[in-house]
CSV table of C-alpha atoms and ligand atoms in Angstrom, one decimal:
chain,number,residue,atom,x,y,z
M,119,MET,CA,76.1,109.0,70.6
M,120,ALA,CA,75.5,105.3,71.4
M,121,ALA,CA,76.8,105.2,67.3
M,122,ALA,CA,79.7,106.5,68.1
M,123,THR,CA,80.0,104.2,71.1
M,124,ALA,CA,80.4,101.0,69.0
M,125,ILE,CA,83.7,100.2,68.9
M,126,SER,CA,84.4,97.0,65.6
M,127,GLY,CA,87.6,95.7,66.7
M,128,VAL,CA,90.1,98.4,65.5
M,129,GLY,CA,87.6,99.9,63.6
M,130,LEU,CA,86.9,102.1,66.0
M,131,THR,CA,83.8,104.9,64.9
M,132,LEU,CA,85.6,107.4,67.5
M,133,GLY,CA,86.8,109.9,65.9
M,134,ILE,CA,90.4,110.6,66.6
M,135,SER,CA,92.9,112.8,66.0
M,136,THR,CA,96.2,113.9,66.4
M,137,SER,CA,96.8,114.5,69.9
M,138,ALA,CA,100.6,115.2,72.1
M,139,VAL,CA,100.4,112.3,74.0
M,140,ARG,CA,102.1,112.4,77.5
M,141,SER,CA,103.2,108.5,78.6
M,142,ARG,CA,104.5,109.7,82.5
M,143,THR,CA,107.4,110.4,80.8
M,144,SER,CA,107.6,112.7,78.4
M,145,LEU,CA,106.1,113.8,75.6
M,146,VAL,CA,105.3,112.1,72.6
M,147,THR,CA,103.6,112.6,69.4
M,148,MET,CA,101.5,110.8,67.5
M,149,ALA,CA,98.8,110.3,65.3
M,150,VAL,CA,96.7,107.8,65.8
M,151,SER,CA,94.1,107.0,63.1
M,152,LEU,CA,91.7,103.2,63.9
M,153,ASP,CA,90.2,102.3,60.8
M,154,GLU,CA,90.5,98.9,59.5
M,155,LYS,CA,87.9,96.2,61.1
M,156,THR,CA,87.2,93.0,62.3
M,157,ASN,CA,84.9,90.6,63.1
M,158,LYS,CA,84.5,90.9,66.7
M,159,SER,CA,82.5,94.0,68.5
M,160,LEU,CA,82.3,95.6,71.7
M,161,THR,CA,79.9,97.0,72.4
M,162,LEU,CA,81.4,100.2,75.7
M,163,THR,CA,78.0,102.7,76.0
M,164,LYS,CA,77.8,103.8,79.4
M,165,SER,CA,81.6,104.0,79.6
M,166,GLN,CA,82.0,107.1,76.8
M,167,GLU,CA,78.3,108.0,78.6
M,168,ALA,CA,80.8,107.8,82.3
M,169,ILE,CA,83.5,109.3,81.0
M,170,THR,CA,81.4,112.5,79.0
M,171,ALA,CA,79.9,113.1,82.1
M,172,ALA,CA,83.4,112.0,84.8
M,173,LYS,CA,84.6,115.5,82.0
M,174,GLU,CA,83.2,117.8,83.2
M,175,LEU,CA,83.7,116.7,86.5
M,176,MET,CA,87.7,115.4,86.8
M,177,PRO,CA,90.8,117.2,84.3
M,178,GLY,CA,90.6,114.4,81.8
M,179,GLY,CA,87.4,112.0,83.0
M,180,VAL,CA,90.4,110.4,85.1
M,181,ASN,CA,92.4,111.1,89.2
M,182,SER,CA,95.4,109.5,86.9
M,183,PRO,CA,96.3,110.3,82.8
M,184,VAL,CA,97.2,107.3,82.5
M,185,ARG,CA,93.4,106.2,82.9
M,186,ALA,CA,92.6,108.5,80.0
M,187,PHE,CA,93.9,105.8,77.0
M,188,LYS,CA,95.1,109.1,75.3
M,189,SER,CA,98.2,107.5,73.8
M,190,VAL,CA,95.8,104.9,72.3
M,191,GLY,CA,93.6,106.5,71.7
M,192,GLY,CA,89.6,106.3,72.1
M,193,GLN,CA,87.3,106.6,75.3
M,194,PRO,CA,88.4,105.2,79.1
M,195,ILE,CA,86.9,101.9,79.5
M,196,VAL,CA,84.9,102.3,83.4
M,197,ILE,CA,85.0,99.7,84.8
M,198,ASP,CA,82.9,97.7,87.5
M,199,SER,CA,84.5,95.2,89.6
M,200,VAL,CA,87.7,92.8,89.3
M,201,LYS,CA,88.3,89.7,90.4
M,202,GLY,CA,91.1,87.1,89.8
M,203,SER,CA,93.2,87.9,86.6
M,204,ARG,CA,90.0,89.2,85.0
M,205,MET,CA,87.9,93.0,85.4
M,206,THR,CA,84.8,93.8,84.6
M,207,ASP,CA,83.6,97.5,82.8
M,208,ILE,CA,80.3,98.5,83.4
M,209,ASP,CA,79.1,97.4,79.1
M,210,GLY,CA,79.4,94.4,81.0
M,211,ASN,CA,82.7,93.5,78.7
M,212,GLU,CA,84.8,91.1,80.1
M,213,TYR,CA,88.9,91.5,80.6
M,214,ILE,CA,92.1,89.5,81.1
M,215,ASP,CA,93.5,92.1,83.0
M,216,TYR,CA,97.4,92.6,82.5
M,217,VAL,CA,97.9,95.5,84.3
M,218,GLY,CA,96.7,94.3,88.3
M,219,SER,CA,96.1,98.3,88.8
M,220,TRP,CA,99.8,98.6,88.0
M,221,GLY,CA,101.2,96.5,89.3
M,222,PRO,CA,99.3,95.5,93.0
M,223,ALA,CA,97.5,92.6,92.2
M,224,ILE,CA,99.8,90.1,92.3
M,225,ILE,CA,97.9,87.3,93.6
M,226,GLY,CA,95.0,88.4,91.6
M,227,HIS,CA,91.9,90.9,92.1
M,228,ALA,CA,89.8,90.7,95.2
M,229,ASP,CA,91.4,88.0,96.7
M,230,ASP,CA,88.9,86.6,99.7
M,231,GLN,CA,91.9,85.5,101.8
M,232,VAL,CA,92.3,89.0,101.6
M,233,LEU,CA,89.2,90.5,101.4
M,234,ALA,CA,88.4,88.3,104.0
M,235,ALA,CA,91.2,89.5,106.7
M,236,LEU,CA,90.5,93.3,105.8
M,237,SER,CA,86.0,93.0,106.9
M,238,GLU,CA,87.7,91.8,110.4
M,239,THR,CA,90.2,94.3,111.2
M,240,MET,CA,87.3,96.4,109.7
M,241,LYS,CA,85.4,95.5,112.5
M,242,LYS,CA,88.1,98.0,114.7
M,243,GLY,CA,87.7,100.5,112.5
M,244,THR,CA,90.0,102.3,109.9
M,245,SER,CA,92.1,104.7,111.1
M,246,PHE,CA,93.7,104.8,114.4
M,247,GLY,CA,96.1,107.8,113.7
M,248,ALA,CA,98.1,106.3,116.5
M,249,PRO,CA,100.0,103.5,116.3
M,250,CYS,CA,98.6,99.9,115.6
M,251,LEU,CA,100.5,96.0,116.4
M,252,LEU,CA,99.5,95.8,112.3
M,253,GLU,CA,102.2,98.2,111.3
M,254,ASN,CA,105.2,95.8,113.5
M,255,SER,CA,103.8,93.5,111.3
M,256,LEU,CA,104.1,94.7,107.9
M,257,ALA,CA,107.4,96.4,108.9
M,258,LYS,CA,109.2,93.5,110.2
M,259,MET,CA,107.9,90.7,107.0
M,260,VAL,CA,109.2,93.8,105.1
M,261,ILE,CA,112.4,94.1,107.1
M,262,SER,CA,113.1,90.6,106.7
M,263,ALA,CA,112.5,90.0,102.8
M,264,VAL,CA,114.3,93.2,101.7
M,265,PRO,CA,118.1,93.0,101.4
M,266,SER,CA,119.0,97.1,102.3
M,267,ILE,CA,115.4,98.0,104.5
M,268,GLU,CA,116.8,97.8,107.9
M,269,MET,CA,114.0,100.0,109.2
M,270,VAL,CA,111.1,101.1,107.0
M,271,ARG,CA,109.4,103.9,107.1
M,272,PHE,CA,105.7,103.6,105.4
M,273,VAL,CA,104.0,106.7,103.8
M,274,ASN,CA,100.3,106.3,101.2
M,275,SER,CA,102.4,106.5,97.8
M,276,GLY,CA,104.8,105.9,95.8
M,277,THR,CA,105.2,109.8,94.5
M,278,GLU,CA,105.6,110.1,98.8
M,279,ALA,CA,108.0,106.9,99.4
M,280,CYS,CA,111.0,108.7,97.0
M,281,MET,CA,109.9,112.5,98.4
M,282,GLY,CA,110.9,111.5,101.1
M,283,VAL,CA,114.0,108.9,100.2
M,284,LEU,CA,115.0,111.7,98.9
M,285,ARG,CA,115.0,114.3,101.4
M,286,LEU,CA,116.5,111.1,103.9
M,287,ALA,CA,119.2,111.0,100.9
M,288,ARG,CA,119.6,114.8,101.4
M,289,ALA,CA,119.6,115.4,104.4
M,290,TYR,CA,122.3,112.7,105.2
M,291,THR,CA,124.9,113.4,103.1
M,292,GLY,CA,124.7,116.7,103.5
M,293,LYS,CA,124.4,117.2,99.4
M,294,GLU,CA,121.7,118.1,97.6
M,295,LYS,CA,122.5,116.7,93.4
M,296,ILE,CA,120.9,114.0,92.0
M,297,ILE,CA,121.1,111.8,88.7
M,298,LYS,CA,118.2,109.9,88.1
M,299,PHE,CA,117.6,108.9,84.7
M,300,GLU,CA,116.0,109.1,81.5
M,301,GLY,CA,112.4,107.0,81.5
M,302,CYS,CA,112.6,105.7,84.6
M,303,TYR,CA,109.7,107.7,86.9
M,304,HIS,CA,109.6,108.6,90.4
M,305,GLY,CA,106.2,109.8,91.3
M,306,HIS,CA,105.2,113.6,90.7
M,307,ALA,CA,106.7,115.1,92.8
M,308,ASP,CA,108.9,118.5,91.6
M,309,PRO,CA,112.8,116.9,91.7
M,310,PHE,CA,112.0,114.1,89.7
M,311,LEU,CA,110.0,115.8,86.7
M,312,VAL,CA,112.3,116.0,85.2
M,313,LYS,CA,112.7,115.6,81.2
M,314,ALA,CA,114.1,112.9,80.1
M,315,GLY,CA,116.4,113.0,76.5
M,316,SER,CA,116.9,115.9,74.6
M,317,GLY,CA,120.2,119.2,74.7
M,318,VAL,CA,118.2,120.7,78.4
M,319,ALA,CA,118.1,116.7,80.6
M,320,THR,CA,121.6,117.6,81.7
M,321,LEU,CA,120.0,121.3,82.5
M,322,GLY,CA,117.5,119.5,85.0
M,323,LEU,CA,114.5,121.9,83.2
M,324,PRO,CA,111.1,120.9,84.6
M,325,ASP,CA,109.4,118.5,82.6
M,326,SER,CA,106.0,119.8,83.5
M,327,PRO,CA,104.0,124.2,84.8
M,328,GLY,CA,103.9,124.2,87.4
M,329,VAL,CA,107.6,122.9,88.6
M,330,PRO,CA,110.3,125.6,89.4
M,331,LYS,CA,113.5,126.1,87.9
M,332,ALA,CA,114.8,125.7,91.6
M,333,ALA,CA,113.4,122.4,92.2
M,334,THR,CA,114.6,119.7,89.5
M,335,TYR,CA,117.9,121.9,89.5
M,336,GLU,CA,119.8,119.8,91.7
M,337,THR,CA,118.3,117.0,89.0
M,338,LEU,CA,121.0,115.6,86.8
M,339,THR,CA,119.5,112.9,83.9
M,340,ALA,CA,121.5,109.9,81.9
M,341,PRO,CA,120.4,107.3,80.0
M,342,PHE,CA,119.8,104.2,82.1
M,343,ASN,CA,122.2,102.1,80.9
M,344,ASP,CA,125.0,104.6,79.8
M,345,PHE,CA,127.9,104.1,81.9
M,346,SER,CA,130.1,107.1,80.6
M,347,ALA,CA,126.9,109.3,81.4
M,348,VAL,CA,127.0,108.6,85.1
M,349,GLU,CA,131.1,108.7,84.7
M,350,LYS,CA,130.9,112.3,82.9
M,351,LEU,CA,128.4,113.5,85.7
M,352,PHE,CA,129.8,112.5,88.2
M,353,GLU,CA,132.8,114.1,87.0
M,354,ASP,CA,131.8,117.5,86.2
M,355,ASN,CA,130.1,118.0,90.0
M,356,LYS,CA,132.7,116.4,92.1
M,357,GLY,CA,132.0,115.7,95.9
M,358,GLU,CA,128.5,117.3,95.6
M,359,ILE,CA,126.2,114.0,94.3
M,360,ALA,CA,124.2,113.3,96.8
M,361,ALA,CA,122.7,110.2,95.2
M,362,VAL,CA,121.7,107.9,92.0
M,363,ILE,CA,117.8,106.9,92.4
M,364,LEU,CA,116.5,104.4,89.1
M,365,GLU,CA,114.7,101.9,88.1
M,366,PRO,CA,116.2,98.3,88.4
M,367,VAL,CA,114.0,97.5,86.2
M,368,VAL,CA,112.2,100.1,84.7
M,369,GLY,CA,109.1,99.3,83.6
M,370,ASN,CA,108.3,103.1,83.4
M,371,SER,CA,109.4,102.8,79.8
M,372,GLY,CA,108.5,99.7,78.7
M,373,PHE,CA,109.5,97.0,80.3
M,374,ILE,CA,113.4,97.5,79.8
M,375,PRO,CA,115.9,95.7,82.4
M,376,PRO,CA,120.1,97.2,83.4
M,377,LYS,CA,122.7,95.6,81.3
M,378,SER,CA,125.1,92.9,82.9
M,379,ASP,CA,126.9,95.2,84.8
M,380,PHE,CA,125.2,98.7,85.3
M,381,LEU,CA,123.8,97.7,88.9
M,382,SER,CA,127.8,96.5,89.8
M,383,PHE,CA,128.7,99.4,88.4
M,384,LEU,CA,126.2,102.1,90.2
M,385,ARG,CA,127.1,100.3,93.9
M,386,LYS,CA,130.3,101.0,92.8
M,387,ILE,CA,130.4,104.6,91.5
M,388,THR,CA,128.1,105.9,94.5
M,389,LYS,CA,130.4,104.2,97.2
M,390,GLU,CA,134.1,106.0,95.3
M,391,ASN,CA,131.5,109.3,96.0
M,392,ASN,CA,130.7,108.7,99.0
M,393,SER,CA,126.8,108.5,97.4
M,394,LEU,CA,124.2,107.0,98.1
M,395,LEU,CA,122.2,104.4,96.3
M,396,ILE,CA,118.9,103.7,96.2
M,397,PHE,CA,115.4,101.8,94.0
M,398,ASP,CA,113.3,102.9,93.9
M,399,GLU,CA,111.4,99.5,93.9
M,400,VAL,CA,107.8,100.9,94.1
M,401,MET,CA,107.0,98.7,91.0
M,402,THR,CA,110.4,95.3,91.8
M,403,GLY,CA,109.8,95.1,95.0
M,404,PHE,CA,108.3,91.4,96.1
M,405,ARG,CA,107.5,92.1,91.7
M,406,LEU,CA,110.7,90.2,90.2
M,407,ALA,CA,111.7,88.4,93.4
M,408,TYR,CA,110.5,88.4,97.4
M,409,GLY,CA,113.6,90.7,97.7
M,410,GLY,CA,112.9,92.9,94.7
M,411,ALA,CA,115.0,93.6,92.3
M,412,GLN,CA,118.1,93.6,94.7
M,413,GLU,CA,117.6,90.1,95.7
M,414,TYR,CA,117.8,89.4,92.5
M,415,PHE,CA,120.0,90.6,90.9
M,416,GLY,CA,122.0,90.5,94.5
M,417,ILE,CA,123.7,94.2,94.4
M,418,THR,CA,122.7,95.7,97.7
M,419,PRO,CA,121.6,100.1,97.7
M,420,ASP,CA,121.9,102.3,100.0
M,421,LEU,CA,117.8,103.3,100.2
M,422,THR,CA,114.8,101.5,98.7
M,423,THR,CA,110.9,102.9,98.1
M,424,LEU,CA,108.3,100.7,98.4
M,425,GLY,CA,104.4,100.1,97.0
M,426,LYS,CA,101.9,98.7,94.7
M,427,ILE,CA,102.5,95.2,96.1
M,428,ILE,CA,103.0,95.2,99.3
M,429,GLY,CA,99.8,97.6,99.6
M,430,GLY,CA,98.5,94.9,98.3
M,431,GLY,CA,95.3,96.6,96.9
M,432,LEU,CA,95.6,100.0,99.5
M,433,PRO,CA,97.7,103.1,99.0
M,434,VAL,CA,100.5,102.2,100.7
M,435,GLY,CA,104.8,103.5,99.5
M,436,ALA,CA,106.8,103.1,102.2
M,437,TYR,CA,111.3,103.9,101.8
M,438,GLY,CA,113.4,101.9,103.9
M,439,GLY,CA,117.1,101.3,104.3
M,440,ARG,CA,120.3,101.1,106.2
M,441,ARG,CA,120.3,101.7,109.9
M,442,ASP,CA,122.6,105.2,110.7
M,443,ILE,CA,120.1,106.5,107.4
M,444,MET,CA,116.5,106.0,109.3
M,445,GLU,CA,117.2,107.2,112.1
M,446,MET,CA,117.7,110.9,111.1
M,447,VAL,CA,114.2,110.4,110.1
M,448,ALA,CA,111.7,112.2,112.1
M,449,PRO,CA,111.1,111.5,115.2
M,450,ALA,CA,114.1,109.8,116.0
M,451,GLY,CA,115.6,112.0,114.1
M,452,PRO,CA,115.5,115.8,111.8
M,453,MET,CA,114.3,115.5,108.6
M,454,TYR,CA,110.7,115.6,108.9
M,455,GLN,CA,108.8,113.5,107.3
M,456,ALA,CA,104.8,112.3,108.4
M,457,GLY,CA,101.7,111.4,106.7
M,458,THR,CA,97.9,110.9,108.9
M,459,LEU,CA,96.9,108.0,107.3
M,460,SER,CA,100.0,106.2,107.3
M,461,GLY,CA,100.4,102.9,108.5
M,462,ASN,CA,96.5,102.8,108.4
M,463,PRO,CA,94.9,99.5,109.6
M,464,LEU,CA,93.0,98.7,107.0
M,465,ALA,CA,96.8,98.9,104.2
M,466,MET,CA,99.2,97.2,106.9
M,467,THR,CA,96.4,94.5,106.7
M,468,ALA,CA,96.2,93.5,102.9
M,469,GLY,CA,99.8,94.1,102.8
M,470,ILE,CA,100.7,91.5,105.5
M,471,GLU,CA,97.9,89.1,104.0
M,472,THR,CA,99.5,89.3,100.4
M,473,LEU,CA,103.2,89.4,101.3
M,474,LYS,CA,102.1,85.6,103.4
M,475,ARG,CA,100.7,84.7,99.6
M,476,ILE,CA,103.2,85.1,97.9
M,477,LYS,CA,106.1,83.4,100.0
M,478,GLU,CA,104.8,81.0,99.5
M,479,ALA,CA,106.5,78.3,97.1
M,480,GLY,CA,107.4,78.5,94.1
M,481,THR,CA,105.6,82.2,93.4
M,482,TYR,CA,107.9,83.3,91.4
M,483,GLU,CA,109.0,79.5,89.0
M,484,TYR,CA,105.1,80.1,88.5
M,485,LEU,CA,104.4,84.1,87.5
M,486,ASP,CA,108.1,83.0,85.2
M,487,LYS,CA,107.5,80.4,83.2
M,488,ILE,CA,103.0,82.1,82.3
M,489,THR,CA,105.1,85.5,82.0
M,490,GLY,CA,108.0,84.0,79.9
M,491,GLU,CA,104.7,81.6,78.1
M,492,LEU,CA,102.7,85.0,77.8
M,493,VAL,CA,106.0,86.9,75.6
M,494,ARG,CA,107.6,84.9,73.4
M,495,GLY,CA,103.7,84.1,71.9
M,496,ILE,CA,103.2,87.5,71.8
M,497,VAL,CA,106.9,88.5,69.6
M,498,GLU,CA,107.1,84.7,68.2
M,499,ALA,CA,103.1,85.8,66.7
M,500,GLY,CA,104.2,89.2,65.2
M,501,LYS,CA,106.8,88.4,64.0
M,502,LYS,CA,105.0,85.5,61.9
M,503,VAL,CA,103.3,87.7,59.9
M,504,GLY,CA,106.4,90.7,59.9
M,505,HIS,CA,106.2,92.6,62.2
M,506,ALA,CA,109.0,94.1,63.9
M,507,ILE,CA,108.8,93.7,67.5
M,508,CYS,CA,111.1,93.1,71.0
M,509,GLY,CA,110.2,91.9,73.9
M,510,GLY,CA,110.6,90.6,77.8
M,511,HIS,CA,110.4,89.6,80.8
M,512,ILE,CA,111.7,89.4,84.2
M,513,SER,CA,109.3,87.3,86.8
M,514,GLY,CA,105.6,88.8,86.8
M,515,MET,CA,106.5,91.7,84.6
M,516,PHE,CA,106.8,92.3,81.3
M,517,GLY,CA,106.7,94.4,78.1
M,518,PHE,CA,106.8,94.5,74.2
M,519,PHE,CA,107.9,97.0,71.5
M,520,PHE,CA,106.9,97.8,68.5
M,521,THR,CA,110.6,98.3,67.5
M,522,GLU,CA,113.2,95.6,66.4
M,523,GLY,CA,115.4,95.8,69.3
M,524,PRO,CA,116.9,95.9,71.0
M,525,VAL,CA,115.7,98.4,73.7
M,526,TYR,CA,118.2,99.3,75.8
M,527,ASN,CA,116.9,103.0,77.7
M,528,PHE,CA,114.2,105.0,76.2
M,529,ALA,CA,115.4,106.3,73.7
M,530,ASP,CA,115.4,102.6,72.2
M,531,ALA,CA,112.0,102.7,73.1
M,532,LYS,CA,111.0,105.5,71.3
M,533,LYS,CA,111.4,104.3,67.9
M,534,SER,CA,108.9,102.0,68.2
M,535,ASP,CA,105.9,102.6,66.0
M,536,THR,CA,102.9,103.9,68.6
M,537,ALA,CA,100.4,103.7,66.2
M,538,LYS,CA,100.8,100.2,65.5
M,539,PHE,CA,100.7,99.9,69.2
M,540,ALA,CA,97.1,101.0,69.3
M,541,LYS,CA,95.5,99.2,66.8
M,542,PHE,CA,96.9,96.3,68.5
M,543,TYR,CA,95.5,97.7,71.8
M,544,TRP,CA,92.2,98.3,70.4
M,545,GLY,CA,92.1,94.8,68.6
M,546,MET,CA,93.1,93.2,71.8
M,547,LEU,CA,90.5,94.3,74.0
M,548,ALA,CA,88.0,93.6,71.1
M,549,GLU,CA,89.7,90.0,72.1
M,550,GLY,CA,88.5,90.3,75.7
M,551,VAL,CA,92.6,91.8,76.4
M,552,TYR,CA,93.4,94.7,78.9
M,553,LEU,CA,96.7,95.1,78.2
M,554,ALA,CA,98.2,99.0,80.0
M,555,PRO,CA,96.7,102.3,77.8
M,556,SER,CA,100.8,103.1,76.8
M,557,GLN,CA,103.6,101.5,74.6
M,558,PHE,CA,105.6,103.1,78.0
M,559,GLU,CA,104.3,100.8,80.6
M,560,ALA,CA,105.0,97.2,81.8
M,561,GLY,CA,102.3,94.6,82.4
M,562,PHE,CA,102.2,92.5,85.2
M,563,THR,CA,100.7,89.3,86.0
M,564,SER,CA,99.9,87.3,88.7
M,565,LEU,CA,99.5,83.8,90.7
M,566,ALA,CA,95.6,83.9,89.2
M,567,HIS,CA,96.4,84.1,85.5
M,568,SER,CA,95.5,80.2,84.8
M,569,PRO,CA,97.8,78.9,81.3
M,570,ASP,CA,94.7,79.4,79.5
M,571,ASP,CA,94.8,82.9,80.2
M,572,ILE,CA,98.2,83.5,78.1
M,573,GLU,CA,96.8,80.3,75.9
M,574,LYS,CA,93.5,82.8,75.2
M,575,THR,CA,96.0,85.6,74.7
M,576,ILE,CA,98.3,84.5,72.7
M,577,ALA,CA,95.4,83.8,70.5
M,578,ALA,CA,94.5,87.1,70.6
M,579,ALA,CA,97.1,88.6,69.5
M,580,GLU,CA,98.2,85.9,66.8
M,581,LYS,CA,94.2,87.5,65.2
M,582,VAL,CA,94.9,90.8,66.3
M,583,PHE,CA,98.4,90.6,64.5
M,584,ARG,CA,97.0,89.2,61.0
M,585,GLU,CA,94.3,92.2,61.5
M,586,ILE,CA,96.4,95.0,61.7
V,862,PLP,C1,108.9,103.0,90.2
V,862,PLP,C2,107.8,104.1,90.5
V,862,PLP,N1,108.2,104.5,90.8
V,862,PLP,C3,107.4,106.1,92.0
V,862,PLP,C4,105.6,106.3,90.8
V,862,PLP,C5,104.0,106.4,92.2
V,862,PLP,O1,103.6,106.2,92.7
V,862,PLP,P1,102.8,106.3,92.8
V,862,PLP,O2,101.6,106.5,91.9
V,862,PLP,O3,101.7,105.3,93.6
V,862,PLP,O4,102.1,107.5,93.3
V,862,PLP,C6,105.6,104.6,90.0
V,862,PLP,C7,103.7,104.0,89.9
V,862,PLP,O5,103.8,103.2,89.4
V,862,PLP,C8,107.2,104.3,89.9
V,862,PLP,O6,106.0,102.8,88.9
């Protein structure tokens, strides 16, 4: 086993077979053949052993599929600890981390101030199952930050937030159909698991076994950034559409920003049709700007979902919006939604401390500066040695694709050379850089990433691009 776990740069000695790879939004089949050599080596013996054991205990050895490295081949790396911009695995390898626990770590991992506040809160207990003052504090912060939110309900994950907001939109409008976009992920609740793209898209066929047709029957899909597809769905389903839900900047098929008028177009068409506009800001909330994508683009939706950053690394989600809509939520109104651990004091504390820090002057300027440098550096380095590559960023959210681009939607994103991405991925790991293990995921920087981290990452990319 030890021999099989030594990884030399991109030259894996592991047998990696052609695999059907499930990104979070679609099935992508790719062949991974990693046979080049670099002079860097990465010992992952303990990680390999831990994952082999984990596979006997948990499906695929993980508790969330994207962690399994299926898109890049090989075995996932098992993490021992995180601090600032760094992660250390159980074999003792250190990485500059651009996943940030998939978004929450905007001030860096295991921040001292957050840890200190958590240990104070912990002295009073970990869960009350009853109201606490911390809920008021975080609610006030969210309401004053996010333009569309006049009232908020805290839950425990982004999935829960999206489930709740969908029920609310249907309850408020009395309509059942929704429009979502191909490549946008809104958690794993049945109605959102609709296959992106292809001929079945608008038929609302389920994307996973176990999702009943009835659960997705009312889910209509359109390509992101496609004005006429949305117009047609409204025409064909007159008076029946409860809401349009989207990631205002897509992060779940890689980084894809909206075309300049797309969000204002959605605002207008939803108003004209008495439908609600829902921004799923689980990823973009407090990430693109303190007030999220809606502040950044100046478009105010009716309802918003949040998660990730507002929990500061603990499990939190939220949905909120106009007061008249939110007052339909139980117990103020008839729309039922509940949660045993919702609003628990630890999660509220981590959220409050994180928001306090990112509210300070200069946060988003700094994130924009370092992230812009990072993406420009990577894209230029790739182009210099002849790779087809394009990329972009807003504040501390970024992505790049192994294709000439431009990338406006998931179909464009799928033109990426995913086999090349896999080689690049392992090459970067060997250089001490941890990227999201899929071409179809956005990356994140944090206030803890230093200009030196960025320089090192670009230098690593230059080296790896020459080798793949
Ligand atoms: C935009 C968006 N919505 C919803 C979710 C689901 O959140 P969670 O994984 O916390 O259930 C995610 C998760 O990545 C997301 O990015």
